[in-house]
Amino acid sequence: MRKSIKALAITVTLVIIILANSFGVSAQNPSNTEKNFTSVTPLLNVIPSSVKYAEFTALATDKSVLLNWITEQELNNNYFEVERSFNGKTFTNIGIVLDGFESGNRKNYAFKDNAASLQENSVVYYRLKQVDIYGAFTYSKMLVVRFKNNAEVVIQISPNPFVETVTAHFNSNEKGDAAIHIINLSGQTVINKNIAVNKGFINLQISGLSILPSGTYLATLVMNGKMIATQKIVK
């Protein structure tokens, strides 16, 4: 009987020691459990945003500004904020551009600024704030726009980007012969359009552009043999 009681006591003692040791490890090393938990927690594979600009331009038309930019690479892009400044230091968000037009492996964007505050300034600055899907952002280069005198001629081509037909809008200060030359990036004139004009506002339609390959072109206005104005256009 005494042996049985002694054996039972030893067994109970061993069980108590084992249980105590088990609880002791948990109490003394709570960080072990924490480490095991965090080691299996999945981490987000965040890929940084990447936008490569092919070009960013601004054209002043009277007292408004037409901004165009083309990207040839976009990774995790969400949208663009257009920012304006009148001193080149303090910028204000004046609009958001969510999407553009596909042109081959490039994307074309446009924004027109015709705010009344442009009437009071002769110089204005622009930049793009590109925001990615994670909320991070980067800035483009800064453009400086100087408004021309009313006596000077400015050309505006629409639509831009174009497909088949465009219209050249310009104000002629004199009667004479006008010509629109469409020039590719190699400097070759691919389309010519000639017209006799009177003094005043002119709308000149140019068709047959479907034969041109996709890309960037320069529309040049020539008046009486003198180059007056240019604008970049995209197909």
GROMACS .gro file of N, CA, C and O in nm, residues 30-42:
model
   52
   30PRO      N    1   0.700   3.541  -2.368
   30PRO     CA    2   0.583   3.576  -2.448
   30PRO      C    3   0.623   3.621  -2.588
   30PRO      O    4   0.546   3.613  -2.680
   31SER      N    5   0.747   3.665  -2.603
   31SER     CA    6   0.790   3.712  -2.735
   31SER      C    7   0.800   3.600  -2.835
   31SER      O    8   0.793   3.621  -2.956
   32ASN      N    9   0.818   3.476  -2.787
   32ASN     CA   10   0.827   3.363  -2.878
   32ASN      C   11   0.697   3.348  -2.957
   32ASN      O   12   0.696   3.328  -3.078
   33THR      N   13   0.585   3.357  -2.887
   33THR     CA   14   0.455   3.346  -2.952
   33THR      C   15   0.435   3.461  -3.049
   33THR      O   16   0.387   3.445  -3.160
   34GLU      N   17   0.479   3.580  -3.009
   34GLU     CA   18   0.464   3.698  -3.092
   34GLU      C   19   0.546   3.684  -3.219
   34GLU      O   20   0.500   3.715  -3.328
   35LYS      N   21   0.668   3.634  -3.205
   35LYS     CA   22   0.754   3.616  -3.321
   35LYS      C   23   0.695   3.516  -3.418
   35LYS      O   24   0.696   3.535  -3.539
   36ASN      N   25   0.641   3.406  -3.365
   36ASN     CA   26   0.583   3.305  -3.451
   36ASN      C   27   0.465   3.361  -3.528
   36ASN      O   28   0.443   3.330  -3.644
   37PHE      N   29   0.387   3.452  -3.467
   37PHE     CA   30   0.270   3.511  -3.532
   37PHE      C   31   0.310   3.605  -3.644
   37PHE      O   32   0.261   3.595  -3.756
   38THR      N   33   0.406   3.694  -3.613
   38THR     CA   34   0.444   3.792  -3.715
   38THR      C   35   0.523   3.729  -3.829
   38THR      O   36   0.521   3.780  -3.939
   39SER      N   37   0.586   3.618  -3.804
   39SER     CA   38   0.666   3.558  -3.909
   39SER      C   39   0.579   3.499  -4.019
   39SER      O   40   0.625   3.484  -4.132
   40VAL      N   41   0.454   3.469  -3.990
   40VAL     CA   42   0.367   3.412  -4.092
   40VAL      C   43   0.267   3.513  -4.144
   40VAL      O   44   0.183   3.481  -4.225
   41THR      N   45   0.274   3.639  -4.095
   41THR     CA   46   0.184   3.743  -4.146
   41THR      C   47   0.230   3.784  -4.285
   41THR      O   48   0.344   3.823  -4.304
   42PRO      N   49   0.142   3.777  -4.388
   42PRO     CA   50   0.183   3.814  -4.524
   42PRO      C   51   0.214   3.963  -4.534
   42PRO      O   52   0.146   4.046  -4.475
   0.00000   0.00000   0.00000
